[in-house]
CSV table of C-alpha atoms in Angstrom, one decimal:
chain,number,residue,atom,x,y,z
A,2,MET,CA,20.4,66.0,64.1
A,3,ASN,CA,23.1,66.0,61.4
A,4,TRP,CA,20.6,64.6,58.8
A,5,PHE,CA,18.3,67.5,59.5
A,6,PHE,CA,20.9,70.1,58.8
A,7,ASP,CA,22.3,68.2,55.8
A,8,GLU,CA,19.0,67.8,54.1
A,9,TYR,CA,17.0,70.9,55.2
A,10,VAL,CA,19.6,73.6,55.9
A,11,TYR,CA,22.7,72.9,53.8
A,12,GLU,CA,20.9,71.3,50.9
A,13,THR,CA,17.8,73.5,51.2
A,14,GLU,CA,15.6,70.6,50.1
A,15,PHE,CA,11.9,70.8,50.8
A,16,PRO,CA,9.9,67.7,49.8
A,17,THR,CA,6.3,67.6,48.6
A,18,TYR,CA,4.2,64.6,49.3
A,19,LYS,CA,1.1,63.4,47.5
A,20,PHE,CA,-0.8,60.9,49.6
A,21,GLU,CA,-3.7,58.8,48.1
A,22,TYR,CA,-5.4,56.1,50.0
A,23,SER,CA,-8.4,53.8,50.3
A,24,PHE,CA,-9.7,51.2,52.7
A,25,SER,CA,-11.1,47.8,51.6
A,26,ASN,CA,-11.8,44.6,53.4
A,27,ASP,CA,-10.2,41.2,53.0
A,28,ALA,CA,-12.0,37.8,52.9
A,29,ASN,CA,-12.3,37.8,56.8
A,30,GLY,CA,-13.8,41.3,56.8
A,31,ASP,CA,-10.7,42.9,58.3
A,32,VAL,CA,-9.7,46.3,57.0
A,33,VAL,CA,-6.9,46.6,54.4
A,34,PHE,CA,-5.3,50.0,54.1
A,35,ASN,CA,-4.2,50.7,50.5
A,36,PHE,CA,-2.0,53.8,49.9
A,37,THR,CA,0.5,55.5,47.6
A,38,ILE,CA,2.9,58.1,48.8
A,39,THR,CA,4.8,60.1,46.2
A,40,GLN,CA,7.8,62.2,47.3
A,41,SER,CA,9.1,64.9,44.9
A,42,GLY,CA,11.2,68.0,44.8
A,43,VAL,CA,14.3,66.4,46.4
A,44,SER,CA,17.6,64.9,45.4
A,45,ARG,CA,18.2,61.2,45.1
A,46,ILE,CA,20.1,61.2,48.5
A,47,PHE,CA,17.3,62.9,50.5
A,48,PHE,CA,16.0,60.3,53.0
A,49,ILE,CA,13.2,60.6,55.6
A,50,LEU,CA,10.7,58.5,57.6
A,51,VAL,CA,7.2,59.9,57.0
A,52,PRO,CA,4.7,59.1,59.7
A,53,ILE,CA,1.2,57.7,58.8
A,54,TYR,CA,-1.8,58.2,61.1
A,55,LEU,CA,-5.3,56.9,61.1
A,56,ASP,CA,-8.3,58.9,62.3
A,57,MET,CA,-10.5,56.3,64.1
A,58,GLY,CA,-13.3,58.8,64.8
A,59,LYS,CA,-14.5,60.3,68.1
A,60,GLY,CA,-11.2,62.3,68.4
A,61,LYS,CA,-9.0,59.2,68.4
A,62,VAL,CA,-5.9,59.5,66.1
A,63,VAL,CA,-3.4,56.6,66.1
A,64,TRP,CA,0.1,56.3,64.6
A,65,LEU,CA,0.2,53.4,62.2
A,66,GLY,CA,3.9,53.5,61.3
A,67,SER,CA,6.3,55.4,59.1
A,68,ALA,CA,7.1,55.1,55.4
A,69,ARG,CA,10.8,55.1,54.4
A,70,MET,CA,11.1,57.6,51.5
A,71,SER,CA,14.3,58.6,49.6
A,72,GLY,CA,14.7,60.7,46.5
A,73,ASP,CA,11.9,61.4,44.0
A,74,HIS,CA,10.0,58.2,44.6
A,75,SER,CA,6.6,56.6,45.0
A,76,LEU,CA,5.7,53.9,47.5
A,77,GLU,CA,2.6,51.7,47.1
A,78,GLN,CA,1.5,49.4,49.9
A,79,HIS,CA,-1.5,47.3,50.9
A,80,VAL,CA,-1.5,46.9,54.7
A,81,PRO,CA,-3.8,44.4,56.3
A,82,LEU,CA,-5.1,45.7,59.7
A,83,LYS,CA,-5.8,42.4,61.3
A,84,GLY,CA,-8.7,42.4,63.7
A,85,LEU,CA,-10.0,45.9,62.6
A,86,LYS,CA,-13.5,45.7,61.3
A,87,PRO,CA,-14.8,49.3,61.2
A,88,LYS,CA,-13.0,51.4,58.6
A,89,PRO,CA,-11.1,54.4,59.9
A,90,LYS,CA,-12.5,57.8,59.0
A,91,ARG,CA,-9.4,58.9,57.2
A,92,ALA,CA,-5.6,58.5,56.9
A,93,MET,CA,-3.1,61.3,57.1
A,94,LEU,CA,0.6,61.9,56.7
A,95,ALA,CA,2.4,63.9,59.4
A,96,TYR,CA,-0.9,64.7,61.3
A,97,TYR,CA,1.1,66.4,64.1
A,98,ASN,CA,3.2,68.4,61.6
A,99,ASP,CA,6.1,66.1,62.4
A,100,VAL,CA,7.6,66.5,58.9
A,101,LEU,CA,8.8,69.7,57.4
A,102,ALA,CA,7.2,69.5,53.9
A,103,ASN,CA,4.3,70.4,51.6
A,104,ILE,CA,1.7,67.6,52.1
A,105,GLU,CA,-1.3,66.9,49.9
A,106,ASN,CA,-3.5,64.5,51.9
A,107,HIS,CA,-6.3,63.1,49.5
């Protein structure tokens, strides 16, 4: 819990995330998740893991993984989702409000 107090309480940092994404298909027809996450409003030593979720429809939300973010930084990734043919409805950061931040999901 030291990291939480160091970054949110003592340093009073509050990150903003801009999340842009799209889904495409590879040559096999599997879904590829393309995204960019931009973290801003924090110092260069601010570090956090930001959870990424996929809405598969019919009320099913799955955790895909976490993006390692530090400082004012952008992360661009292309993640093949092997074996997944139907595209997810949407992707979201911190779906369960599991990060204290201002999040712009696009």
